[in-house]
Amino acid sequence: MDQQARGAADRGGVMISVDIRSRIGDFPLDVQFRGEGGVTALFGRSGAGKSSVVNAIAGLLRPETGRIVIDDDVLFDAERGIDVAVHKRRIGCVFQDARLFPHLTVRQNLTYGARFSKGRDGAVDFDRIVDLLGISAILDRGPHNLSGGEKSRVALGRAFLSRPRLLLMDEPFAALDDQRKAELLPYLEKLRDEFGIPIVYVSHAMAEVARLADTLVLMADGRVTRFGPVADVLSDAATAPLLGLREAGAILQGQVLDHAEDGLTQVATAGGTIWLPRMRSGRGAKVRLRILAQDVLVATEAPNGLSALNVLRGQITDIRIGNGPGALIQIALGDDRILARITRRSAQTLGLAVGKTVYAILKTVSVAPENIADS
Amino acid sequence: MFAGLSPDQWQAVALSVRVAVVAMLGCLPFALLTAYALARWDFWGKSILNGLVLLPLILPPVVTGYVLLLLFSKSGVVGSFLYDWFGITFAFRWTGAALAAGIMAFPLMVRAMRLAIEAVDPKLEQAASTLGASRFWVFVTVTLPLTLPGILAGAILGFAKAIGEFGATITFVSNIPGETRTLPIAIYTLLQVPGTESQVLRLVVAAVILALGAVLLSEWISRRVARRIGAGS
């Protein structure tokens, strides 16, 4: 088991299993996947059917056939005629448009779900949530004069306070600009870690998914093209073209060793130590780095006289030659695997082959802050 | 100005108000249910129900009054049943006037409320149900408060229509002083007698004051409600 999957198990390990088929207008939906605790991310282009899957889990859309099970609770089973009502599913939703109730104050919005969840175990403390989300100053305001980021935070808090056993998030921050989004993700990570509520997260932004997900479900045209632990899926050279080659990039686990005075942070990884732009995480913190395949160079010998600070030694585990001029090389660094996107010509010139020891070279500045997260 | 009314005229004004209030309050729950059904449910015969609701608006009021007479007189299908089982009579009573006024006001009330319910974003109702609210609680805590201005508008419209109702009322329950002679019927009766112009004028002023009062009240209430719901809705 890799580090991600272990992290997921630590967070409760609630099993979600979806197996549904339906037809929405002319659009066929045929989706099977399983996620285990933590964050299960549904990733795909708009129109891939992600929202339909989320609506089916919430009970807002009834599939024609199939089953939806959370742990041992069957929420939907077409054959057995089971279709649990939306309000009895205990599944919280955070929608893209925050959907706050306009006739209630922020405080009343936050406590709306509490009256229906009395007597449930797993108390979520109101003050703690308000504190974590930083919304104590706006509790008595109405939703209509909140900023977009504030609305999203209130929607997030409202869903958590209804004490759900699963949280569905359908591109919750898609309406916000990148800066606001970057501000909100840490709130979500705090809530996830503190309350251990499993999350199904819909997104079409790979950076978000790589940062948050434990399980990744790739969707296209109403079907699941691949699902599994996020590190496995993202480091799979065969899957990378499905994500778009520019987005292809694997996850590397690391631990912060030191912050240097020249603005760099030293991180230990399975392939050796590397230097990255200054991080916020403190010494000893475990971090998750997304390394884009196009930012990795490959050398067959340890390079000399090179400006790059990061040279990682590993072994080639897979080579995929595409239709174009490029090739994807999967390199194992201990338990982790990263991808390198180079030209076919280079691959042939260097004589790359599975099993060969190579050096992956990574420019320090190429790891952008949005591709670094605490894990 | 009201001081200039004779006891008979006072009686007509008071009767009109009573008839209109009872008609409006009696209609309210049915109109709300019908409006909700038309706005949110899909069922067989929806367009037929819609047509039936609108019928009193389209038919000549005399026809509506006559149909009521056929149905609700003591020998009528519904009237005899109500009299035998509950001892309720409508024919030639003020309750009949309220029934006629209510039937005539019904389409206007349903229309206003239906528009208000349709304006409530179903996504908000979905959000409420994912937070654990059953259909009933979704209606009470989300749909109803957001529809309140429309319900009030519909109620005031219904009240105004009921105050002014003439044709169906006079056909169904006739023109009995103190029992079914409402404000419009009293004006009509006076107009049949020469030399009553000043009395007619006083009743007309009373009618204008009533109507204006209702409109101002509704404006005031809906402003307060709108402020509470917030500019965002």
Coordinates of C-alpha atoms in Angstrom, one line a residue:
Chain A
M1 CA 0.0 0.0 0.0
D2 CA 1.4 3.4 -0.9
Q3 CA 1.4 6.4 1.3
Q4 CA -1.8 7.9 -0.1
A5 CA -3.9 4.9 0.5
R6 CA -2.6 4.6 4.0
G7 CA -3.5 8.3 4.6
A8 CA -7.0 7.5 3.3
A9 CA -7.4 4.6 5.7
D10 CA -6.3 6.8 8.6
R11 CA -9.1 9.2 7.8
G12 CA -11.8 6.6 8.5
G13 CA -11.8 4.4 5.4
V14 CA -15.5 4.8 4.5
M15 CA -16.1 2.8 1.4
I16 CA -18.2 4.3 -1.4
S17 CA -19.2 2.1 -4.2
V18 CA -21.0 3.4 -7.3
D19 CA -22.3 1.3 -10.2
I20 CA -24.9 3.1 -12.2
R21 CA -26.2 3.3 -15.7
S22 CA -28.7 5.8 -16.9
R23 CA -29.6 7.9 -19.9
I24 CA -30.0 11.6 -19.4
G25 CA -31.6 13.0 -22.6
D26 CA -29.3 11.7 -25.3
F27 CA -26.4 11.3 -22.9
P28 CA -25.6 7.8 -21.8
L29 CA -24.1 7.5 -18.3
D30 CA -22.3 4.3 -17.4
V31 CA -20.2 4.7 -14.3
Q32 CA -18.5 2.2 -12.0
F33 CA -16.0 3.0 -9.3
R34 CA -15.0 2.5 -5.7
G35 CA -13.4 4.9 -3.3
E36 CA -12.1 4.2 0.2
G37 CA -12.2 7.1 2.6
G38 CA -10.4 10.4 2.3
V39 CA -11.1 12.4 -0.8
T40 CA -12.3 10.7 -4.0
A41 CA -11.9 13.1 -6.9
L42 CA -14.0 12.9 -10.0
F43 CA -12.0 14.4 -12.8
G44 CA -12.9 15.1 -16.4
R45 CA -13.8 17.8 -18.9
S46 CA -17.1 19.6 -18.5
G47 CA -19.8 17.5 -19.9
A48 CA -18.1 14.2 -18.9
G49 CA -21.0 13.4 -16.5
K50 CA -19.3 14.2 -13.2
S51 CA -22.2 16.3 -11.9
S52 CA -24.7 13.6 -12.8
V53 CA -22.8 11.1 -10.7
V54 CA -22.7 13.5 -7.8
N55 CA -26.5 14.1 -8.2
A56 CA -27.1 10.4 -8.3
I57 CA -25.2 9.9 -5.0
A58 CA -27.1 12.8 -3.4
G59 CA -30.4 11.3 -4.6
L60 CA -31.3 14.3 -6.7
L61 CA -31.1 12.2 -9.9
R62 CA -32.4 8.6 -10.1
P63 CA -30.3 6.3 -12.3
E64 CA -32.2 3.7 -14.4
T65 CA -30.2 0.8 -13.0
G66 CA -27.4 0.0 -10.6
R67 CA -26.4 0.4 -7.0
I68 CA -24.9 3.1 -4.8
V69 CA -23.5 1.9 -1.5
I70 CA -21.8 3.7 1.3
D71 CA -20.1 1.4 3.8
D72 CA -22.9 -1.2 4.3
D73 CA -25.8 1.2 3.6
V74 CA -27.5 0.7 0.3
L75 CA -28.7 4.1 -0.8
F76 CA -29.9 3.0 -4.2
D77 CA -30.5 -0.4 -5.7
A78 CA -32.7 -0.6 -8.8
E79 CA -33.2 -4.3 -8.6
R80 CA -34.3 -4.4 -5.0
G81 CA -36.3 -1.2 -5.4
I82 CA -34.3 0.7 -2.8
D83 CA -34.1 4.5 -3.3
V84 CA -33.4 6.3 0.0
A85 CA -35.0 9.8 0.1
V86 CA -32.5 12.7 -0.3
H87 CA -33.1 14.1 3.2
K88 CA -32.5 10.7 4.8
R89 CA -29.2 10.0 3.0
R90 CA -27.1 12.2 5.3
I91 CA -25.0 13.3 2.4
G92 CA -23.9 16.9 2.5
C93 CA -23.5 18.9 -0.7
V94 CA -21.5 21.9 -1.5
F95 CA -22.6 23.2 -4.9
Q96 CA -20.8 25.4 -7.3
D97 CA -23.3 28.2 -6.8
A98 CA -23.2 28.3 -3.0
R99 CA -27.0 28.1 -2.8
L100 CA -27.3 29.9 0.5
F101 CA -30.8 30.6 1.7
P102 CA -31.4 34.3 0.9
H103 CA -34.0 34.8 3.7
L104 CA -31.7 33.6 6.4
T105 CA -28.6 35.1 8.0
V106 CA -25.3 33.4 7.8
R107 CA -25.7 32.0 11.3
Q108 CA -29.2 30.6 10.4
N109 CA -27.8 29.2 7.2
L110 CA -25.0 27.4 9.1
T111 CA -27.4 25.9 11.7
Y112 CA -30.1 25.0 9.2
G113 CA -29.1 21.3 9.0
A114 CA -28.6 20.9 12.8
R115 CA -32.3 20.7 13.6
F116 CA -32.6 17.7 11.3
S117 CA -29.5 15.9 12.6
K118 CA -30.2 16.0 16.3
G119 CA -29.2 12.8 18.1
R120 CA -26.6 11.9 15.5
D121 CA -23.2 10.9 16.7
G122 CA -20.1 12.7 15.6
A123 CA -20.8 16.2 17.0
V124 CA -19.3 19.0 14.9
D125 CA -18.8 22.0 17.0
F126 CA -20.3 25.2 15.6
D127 CA -17.7 27.5 17.1
R128 CA -14.9 25.3 15.8
I129 CA -16.2 25.4 12.3
V130 CA -16.8 29.1 12.4
D131 CA -13.3 29.6 13.7
L132 CA -11.6 27.3 11.1
L133 CA -13.4 29.1 8.2
G134 CA -12.8 32.5 9.6
I135 CA -16.4 33.7 9.3
S136 CA -17.2 34.8 12.8
A137 CA -17.4 38.5 11.7
I138 CA -20.2 37.9 9.1
L139 CA -22.5 35.6 11.2
D140 CA -25.3 38.2 11.4
R141 CA -25.1 39.3 7.8
G142 CA -27.4 38.2 5.0
P143 CA -26.0 36.1 2.2
H144 CA -26.7 38.8 -0.5
N145 CA -23.9 41.1 0.6
L146 CA -21.1 38.5 1.0
S147 CA -18.2 38.1 -1.4
G148 CA -17.9 35.0 -3.5
G149 CA -15.2 33.5 -1.3
E150 CA -17.3 34.2 1.9
K151 CA -20.3 32.5 0.3
S152 CA -18.2 29.4 -0.5
R153 CA -16.9 29.3 3.0
V154 CA -20.4 29.5 4.5
A155 CA -21.7 26.8 2.1
L156 CA -18.8 24.6 3.2
G157 CA -19.5 25.2 6.9
R158 CA -23.2 24.6 6.4
A159 CA -22.6 21.3 4.8
F160 CA -20.1 20.2 7.6
L161 CA -22.5 21.3 10.3
S162 CA -25.3 19.1 9.0
R163 CA -23.2 16.2 10.2
P164 CA -23.1 14.2 7.0
R165 CA -21.4 10.9 6.6
L166 CA -20.2 11.9 3.2
L167 CA -19.6 15.2 1.6
L168 CA -20.2 15.9 -2.1
M169 CA -18.5 18.9 -3.6
D170 CA -19.4 19.7 -7.1
E171 CA -16.7 22.2 -8.3
P172 CA -17.3 24.2 -5.1
F173 CA -14.8 26.9 -6.0
A174 CA -15.2 27.0 -9.8
A175 CA -16.9 30.4 -9.7
L176 CA -14.0 32.0 -7.9
D177 CA -10.8 33.3 -9.4
D178 CA -7.5 31.4 -8.9
Q179 CA -6.4 33.6 -6.0
R180 CA -9.6 33.1 -4.0
K181 CA -9.5 29.4 -4.9
A182 CA -5.9 29.1 -3.5
E183 CA -7.1 30.8 -0.3
L184 CA -10.0 28.4 0.1
L185 CA -8.3 25.1 -0.5
P186 CA -6.4 25.2 2.9
Y187 CA -9.7 25.7 4.7
L188 CA -11.0 22.5 3.0
E189 CA -7.9 20.6 3.9
K190 CA -8.2 21.7 7.5
L191 CA -11.8 20.5 7.7
R192 CA -11.0 17.3 5.9
D193 CA -8.2 16.5 8.4
E194 CA -10.0 17.6 11.5
F195 CA -13.4 15.9 11.0
G196 CA -12.4 12.9 8.9
I197 CA -15.6 13.1 6.8
P198 CA -15.0 11.4 3.4
I199 CA -15.4 13.7 0.4
V200 CA -16.3 13.1 -3.2
Y201 CA -14.8 16.1 -5.0
V202 CA -15.6 17.0 -8.6
S203 CA -13.2 19.1 -10.5
H204 CA -11.7 19.8 -13.9
A205 CA -8.6 21.4 -12.4
M206 CA -5.8 18.8 -12.1
A207 CA -3.8 20.8 -9.7
E208 CA -6.7 20.8 -7.2
V209 CA -7.2 17.1 -7.7
A210 CA -3.6 16.1 -7.3
R211 CA -3.5 18.2 -4.1
L212 CA -6.6 16.8 -2.4
A213 CA -7.4 13.4 -3.7
D214 CA -6.7 10.0 -2.3
T215 CA -8.6 8.2 -5.0
L216 CA -8.9 9.5 -8.5
V217 CA -11.7 8.7 -10.9
L218 CA -11.2 9.8 -14.4
M219 CA -14.3 10.4 -16.5
A220 CA -14.9 11.0 -20.2
D221 CA -18.2 10.9 -22.2
G222 CA -20.3 9.5 -19.3
R223 CA -17.8 6.7 -18.6
V224 CA -15.1 6.0 -16.1
T225 CA -11.8 5.6 -18.0
R226 CA -9.7 4.8 -15.0
F227 CA -9.9 4.9 -11.2
G228 CA -7.5 4.0 -8.4
P229 CA -5.2 5.6 -5.8
V230 CA -4.2 9.0 -7.1
A231 CA -0.5 8.3 -7.2
D232 CA -1.0 5.2 -9.3
V233 CA -3.3 6.8 -11.7
L234 CA -1.2 9.9 -12.2
S235 CA 2.1 8.1 -12.6
D236 CA 0.6 5.7 -15.2
A237 CA 2.1 6.5 -18.6
A238 CA -0.8 4.9 -20.4
T239 CA -3.3 7.2 -18.5
A240 CA -1.5 10.4 -19.0
P241 CA -2.8 11.2 -22.5
L242 CA -6.3 11.0 -21.1
L243 CA -5.5 14.0 -18.9
G244 CA -4.0 16.0 -21.7
L245 CA -0.2 15.8 -22.0
R246 CA 0.3 19.3 -20.5
E247 CA -1.6 18.3 -17.4
A248 CA 0.3 14.9 -17.1
G249 CA 2.3 14.8 -13.9
A250 CA 2.9 12.4 -11.0
I251 CA 2.8 12.9 -7.3
L252 CA 6.0 12.7 -5.3
Q253 CA 5.9 12.4 -1.5
G254 CA 8.4 14.4 0.4
Q255 CA 9.4 15.7 3.9
V256 CA 10.6 19.2 4.5
L257 CA 14.1 19.2 5.9
D258 CA 15.2 22.8 6.0
H259 CA 14.4 26.3 4.9
A260 CA 17.6 27.9 3.5
E261 CA 18.3 31.6 3.7
D262 CA 18.3 32.1 -0.1
G263 CA 14.6 31.4 -0.3
L264 CA 14.7 27.7 -1.0
T265 CA 13.3 24.8 0.9
Q266 CA 15.1 21.4 1.1
V267 CA 12.8 18.4 0.7
A268 CA 13.7 14.7 1.2
T269 CA 12.1 12.4 -1.4
A270 CA 12.5 8.7 -2.2
G271 CA 14.9 9.6 -5.0
G272 CA 17.1 11.9 -3.0
T273 CA 17.0 15.5 -1.6
I274 CA 15.7 18.3 -3.8
W275 CA 15.5 22.1 -3.5
L276 CA 12.2 23.8 -4.1
P277 CA 10.9 27.4 -3.9
R278 CA 10.2 28.4 -0.3
M279 CA 7.3 26.6 1.2
R280 CA 4.9 27.5 4.0
S281 CA 5.1 24.1 5.6
G282 CA 7.3 23.8 8.7
R283 CA 10.3 21.5 9.2
G284 CA 9.4 17.9 9.3
A285 CA 6.1 18.4 7.5
K286 CA 5.1 15.8 5.0
V287 CA 4.3 17.3 1.6
R288 CA 2.8 16.2 -1.6
L289 CA 4.5 17.5 -4.8
R290 CA 3.0 17.4 -8.2
I291 CA 5.7 17.1 -10.7
L292 CA 4.6 17.8 -14.3
A293 CA 6.0 15.4 -16.8
Q294 CA 7.0 18.2 -19.2
D295 CA 9.2 19.7 -16.4
V296 CA 11.4 16.6 -16.0
L297 CA 14.5 15.9 -18.1
V298 CA 16.1 12.4 -18.3
A299 CA 19.9 11.7 -18.3
T300 CA 21.6 8.3 -18.3
E301 CA 24.6 9.5 -16.3
A302 CA 24.8 11.7 -13.3
P303 CA 25.1 15.2 -14.8
N304 CA 27.9 17.7 -14.1
G305 CA 28.0 21.4 -14.6
L306 CA 24.2 21.8 -14.7
S307 CA 22.2 24.6 -13.2
A308 CA 19.4 22.3 -12.0
L309 CA 19.7 21.6 -8.3
N310 CA 17.5 18.5 -8.4
V311 CA 18.8 15.3 -9.7
L312 CA 16.9 12.2 -8.7
R313 CA 18.2 8.7 -9.3
G314 CA 15.7 6.0 -10.3
Q315 CA 14.8 3.2 -12.6
I316 CA 12.7 3.2 -15.7
T317 CA 9.5 1.1 -15.1
D318 CA 7.5 2.0 -18.3
I319 CA 7.9 3.7 -21.6
R320 CA 5.0 4.8 -23.7
I321 CA 5.5 6.1 -27.2
G322 CA 2.5 8.1 -28.5
N323 CA 1.4 8.9 -32.0
G324 CA 3.2 12.3 -31.9
P325 CA 6.9 13.0 -31.5
G326 CA 6.8 12.5 -27.7
A327 CA 7.4 9.7 -25.3
L328 CA 6.4 9.3 -21.7
I329 CA 8.9 7.7 -19.4
Q330 CA 7.8 6.4 -15.9
I331 CA 10.6 6.4 -13.4
A332 CA 10.5 4.6 -10.1
L333 CA 12.0 6.5 -7.1
G334 CA 11.6 4.1 -4.2
D335 CA 7.8 3.6 -3.8
D336 CA 7.0 6.7 -5.8
R337 CA 6.8 7.0 -9.5
I338 CA 7.2 10.1 -11.6
L339 CA 6.7 10.8 -15.3
A340 CA 9.0 12.5 -17.7
R341 CA 7.8 13.7 -21.1
I342 CA 10.6 13.8 -23.6
T343 CA 10.9 13.3 -27.4
R344 CA 10.9 9.9 -29.0
R345 CA 14.2 10.8 -30.6
S346 CA 15.8 11.5 -27.2
A347 CA 14.5 8.2 -25.9
Q348 CA 16.0 6.3 -28.8
T349 CA 19.3 8.3 -28.7
L350 CA 19.8 7.6 -25.0
G351 CA 18.8 4.0 -25.5
L352 CA 16.1 4.1 -22.8
A353 CA 14.6 0.8 -21.8
V354 CA 12.6 -0.6 -18.9
G355 CA 14.9 -1.5 -16.0
K356 CA 17.6 1.0 -16.9
T357 CA 18.9 3.3 -14.2
V358 CA 18.5 7.0 -15.1
Y359 CA 18.7 10.5 -13.5
A360 CA 15.5 12.6 -13.5
I361 CA 16.4 16.3 -13.6
L362 CA 13.9 18.8 -12.2
K363 CA 14.2 22.6 -12.3
T364 CA 13.6 24.1 -8.9
V365 CA 11.3 26.9 -10.1
S366 CA 9.1 24.6 -12.1
V367 CA 7.2 23.3 -9.0
A368 CA 4.5 26.0 -8.6
P369 CA 3.0 26.7 -5.2
E370 CA -0.4 25.3 -6.2
N371 CA 1.3 22.0 -6.9
I372 CA 2.5 21.7 -3.3
A373 CA 0.3 20.6 -0.5
D374 CA 0.6 19.2 3.0
S375 CA -0.2 15.5 3.2
Chain B
M1 CA -66.8 60.8 5.4
F2 CA -67.8 57.5 6.9
A3 CA -69.8 59.4 9.5
G4 CA -72.1 60.4 6.6
L5 CA -73.2 56.9 6.0
S6 CA -76.7 55.8 7.1
P7 CA -77.0 52.6 9.2
D8 CA -78.1 50.7 6.1
Q9 CA -75.1 51.8 4.2
W10 CA -72.8 51.0 7.2
Q11 CA -74.3 47.6 7.2
A12 CA -73.4 47.1 3.5
V13 CA -69.8 48.3 4.0
A14 CA -69.4 46.0 7.0
L15 CA -71.0 43.1 5.2
S16 CA -68.7 43.6 2.2
V17 CA -65.6 43.6 4.4
R18 CA -66.8 40.5 6.2
V19 CA -67.6 38.7 3.0
A20 CA -64.3 39.6 1.4
V21 CA -62.2 38.7 4.4
V22 CA -63.9 35.3 4.8
A23 CA -63.7 34.6 1.1
M24 CA -60.0 35.5 1.0
L25 CA -59.0 33.5 4.1
G26 CA -61.1 30.6 3.0
C27 CA -59.5 30.5 -0.4
L28 CA -55.9 31.0 0.9
P29 CA -55.0 27.3 1.7
F30 CA -56.8 25.9 -1.4
A31 CA -55.2 28.5 -3.7
L32 CA -51.8 27.9 -2.2
L33 CA -52.1 24.1 -2.6
T34 CA -53.4 24.5 -6.2
A35 CA -50.6 27.0 -7.0
Y36 CA -48.0 24.7 -5.6
A37 CA -49.4 21.7 -7.5
L38 CA -49.5 23.7 -10.8
A39 CA -46.0 25.1 -10.3
R40 CA -44.1 22.0 -9.0
W41 CA -45.9 18.8 -9.7
D42 CA -46.4 16.8 -12.9
F43 CA -49.6 14.9 -12.9
W44 CA -52.2 13.7 -15.3
G45 CA -54.9 16.3 -16.0
K46 CA -52.7 19.3 -15.0
S47 CA -53.9 21.4 -18.0
I48 CA -57.5 20.5 -17.2
L49 CA -57.1 21.7 -13.6
N50 CA -55.4 24.8 -14.9
G51 CA -58.4 25.5 -17.1
L52 CA -60.9 24.8 -14.4
V53 CA -59.1 27.3 -12.1
L54 CA -59.2 30.0 -14.7
L55 CA -62.8 29.3 -15.7
P56 CA -64.5 31.9 -13.3
L57 CA -62.2 34.5 -14.8
I58 CA -63.3 33.8 -18.3
L59 CA -67.0 32.9 -17.9
P60 CA -69.6 35.7 -17.5
P61 CA -70.1 36.1 -13.8
V62 CA -73.8 35.5 -14.2
V63 CA -73.0 32.0 -15.5
T64 CA -70.7 31.3 -12.5
G65 CA -73.5 32.5 -10.2
Y66 CA -76.0 30.3 -11.9
V67 CA -73.8 27.3 -11.7
L68 CA -73.3 28.0 -8.0
L69 CA -77.1 28.2 -7.6
L70 CA -77.5 24.9 -9.3
L71 CA -74.9 23.2 -7.2
F72 CA -75.3 24.9 -3.8
S73 CA -79.0 25.5 -3.4
K74 CA -80.7 23.3 -0.9
S75 CA -81.9 21.0 -3.7
G76 CA -78.5 21.2 -5.5
V77 CA -76.1 18.2 -5.5
V78 CA -73.5 19.8 -3.2
G79 CA -75.9 22.0 -1.3
S80 CA -78.3 19.2 -0.2
F81 CA -75.3 17.1 0.9
L82 CA -73.9 20.0 3.0
Y83 CA -77.3 20.8 4.5
D84 CA -78.1 17.2 5.4
W85 CA -74.8 16.3 6.9
F86 CA -73.5 19.6 8.4
G87 CA -76.5 21.9 8.4
I88 CA -74.6 24.4 6.3
T89 CA -76.6 26.5 3.8
F90 CA -75.2 28.9 1.2
A91 CA -78.2 29.9 -0.8
F92 CA -79.4 33.5 0.0
R93 CA -77.1 33.8 2.9
W94 CA -74.0 35.9 3.5
T95 CA -71.9 32.7 3.5
G96 CA -73.1 32.2 -0.1
A97 CA -71.9 35.7 -1.0
A98 CA -68.5 34.8 0.5
L99 CA -68.5 31.6 -1.5
A100 CA -69.3 33.4 -4.8
A101 CA -66.7 36.1 -4.0
G102 CA -64.1 33.4 -3.2
I103 CA -64.7 31.4 -6.4
M104 CA -64.3 34.6 -8.4
A105 CA -61.2 35.6 -6.5
F106 CA -59.6 32.1 -6.7
P107 CA -58.0 32.4 -10.2
L108 CA -56.3 35.7 -9.4
M109 CA -54.9 34.3 -6.1
V110 CA -53.7 31.1 -7.7
R111 CA -52.0 33.0 -10.5
A112 CA -50.1 35.4 -8.2
M113 CA -49.0 32.6 -5.9
R114 CA -48.0 30.3 -8.8
L115 CA -45.7 32.9 -10.3
A116 CA -44.2 33.4 -6.8
I117 CA -43.6 29.7 -6.3
E118 CA -42.1 29.3 -9.8
A119 CA -39.7 32.1 -9.0
V120 CA -38.2 30.2 -6.1
D121 CA -35.1 28.4 -7.3
P122 CA -35.6 24.7 -7.0
K123 CA -31.9 24.4 -6.4
L124 CA -32.4 26.1 -3.0
E125 CA -35.0 23.5 -2.2
Q126 CA -32.6 20.7 -3.2
A127 CA -30.0 22.2 -1.0
A128 CA -32.4 22.2 1.9
S129 CA -33.2 18.5 1.4
T130 CA -29.6 17.5 1.2
L131 CA -29.3 19.2 4.6
G132 CA -31.9 16.8 6.0
A133 CA -35.2 18.6 5.5
S134 CA -38.1 16.5 4.4
R135 CA -40.5 17.8 1.7
F136 CA -42.8 19.3 4.3
W137 CA -39.9 21.1 6.1
V138 CA -38.4 22.3 2.8
F139 CA -41.8 23.9 2.0
V140 CA -42.2 25.5 5.4
T141 CA -38.6 26.7 5.9
V142 CA -37.6 27.6 2.3
T143 CA -40.4 27.7 -0.2
L144 CA -43.0 29.4 1.9
P145 CA -40.8 32.3 3.3
L146 CA -39.5 33.0 -0.2
T147 CA -43.0 33.0 -1.6
L148 CA -44.5 35.2 1.1
P149 CA -44.5 38.4 -0.9
G150 CA -46.4 36.6 -3.7
I151 CA -48.8 35.0 -1.3
L152 CA -49.6 38.4 0.2
A153 CA -50.0 40.0 -3.2
G154 CA -52.4 37.2 -4.2
A155 CA -54.3 37.6 -0.9
I156 CA -54.7 41.3 -1.4
L157 CA -55.7 40.8 -5.0
G158 CA -58.3 38.2 -3.9
F159 CA -59.6 40.6 -1.2
A160 CA -60.0 43.4 -3.8
K161 CA -61.8 41.1 -6.2
A162 CA -64.1 39.8 -3.4
I163 CA -65.0 43.4 -2.3
G164 CA -65.9 44.3 -5.9
E165 CA -67.7 41.1 -6.8
F166 CA -71.2 41.7 -8.2
G167 CA -72.5 39.5 -10.9
A168 CA -72.0 36.1 -9.5
T169 CA -73.1 37.2 -6.0
I170 CA -76.4 38.8 -7.1
T171 CA -77.2 35.8 -9.3
F172 CA -76.4 33.2 -6.6
V173 CA -77.6 34.9 -3.4
S174 CA -79.8 37.7 -4.6
N175 CA -80.1 41.2 -3.0
I176 CA -81.2 40.8 0.6
P177 CA -80.5 43.8 2.9
G178 CA -78.2 42.9 5.8
E179 CA -77.6 39.4 4.5
T180 CA -76.3 39.6 0.9
R181 CA -76.5 43.2 -0.1
T182 CA -72.8 44.0 -0.3
L183 CA -71.3 47.4 -1.2
P184 CA -71.5 47.1 -5.0
I185 CA -75.0 45.6 -4.8
A186 CA -76.1 48.5 -2.5
I187 CA -74.8 51.0 -5.0
Y188 CA -76.6 49.2 -7.8
T189 CA -79.8 49.2 -5.8
L190 CA -79.6 52.9 -5.0
L191 CA -79.0 53.7 -8.7
Q192 CA -82.4 52.2 -9.5
V193 CA -84.1 54.9 -7.4
P194 CA -84.1 58.5 -8.7
G195 CA -82.6 61.3 -6.4
T196 CA -80.1 59.1 -4.5
E197 CA -77.0 60.6 -6.1
S198 CA -75.5 61.9 -2.8
Q199 CA -76.0 58.5 -1.1
V200 CA -74.4 56.8 -4.0
L201 CA -71.4 59.2 -3.9
R202 CA -70.8 58.4 -0.2
L203 CA -70.8 54.7 -0.9
V204 CA -68.4 55.2 -3.8
V205 CA -66.1 57.1 -1.5
A206 CA -66.3 54.3 1.0
A207 CA -65.4 51.8 -1.8
V208 CA -62.4 54.0 -2.9
I209 CA -61.1 54.2 0.8
L210 CA -61.4 50.5 1.2
A211 CA -59.6 49.7 -2.0
L212 CA -56.9 52.3 -1.3
G213 CA -56.4 51.0 2.3
A214 CA -56.0 47.4 1.1
V215 CA -53.4 48.4 -1.5
L216 CA -51.4 50.6 0.9
L217 CA -51.5 47.8 3.5
S218 CA -50.2 45.3 1.0
E219 CA -47.4 47.6 -0.1
W220 CA -46.3 48.2 3.4
I221 CA -46.3 44.5 4.3
S222 CA -44.5 43.4 1.1
R223 CA -41.8 46.1 1.7
R224 CA -41.2 44.8 5.2
V225 CA -41.1 41.2 3.9
A226 CA -38.7 42.1 1.1
R227 CA -36.4 43.8 3.5
R228 CA -36.3 40.7 5.7
I229 CA -35.7 38.4 2.8
G230 CA -33.0 40.7 1.5
A231 CA -32.2 42.3 -1.8
G232 CA -30.6 39.2 -3.1
S233 CA -33.8 37.3 -3.8

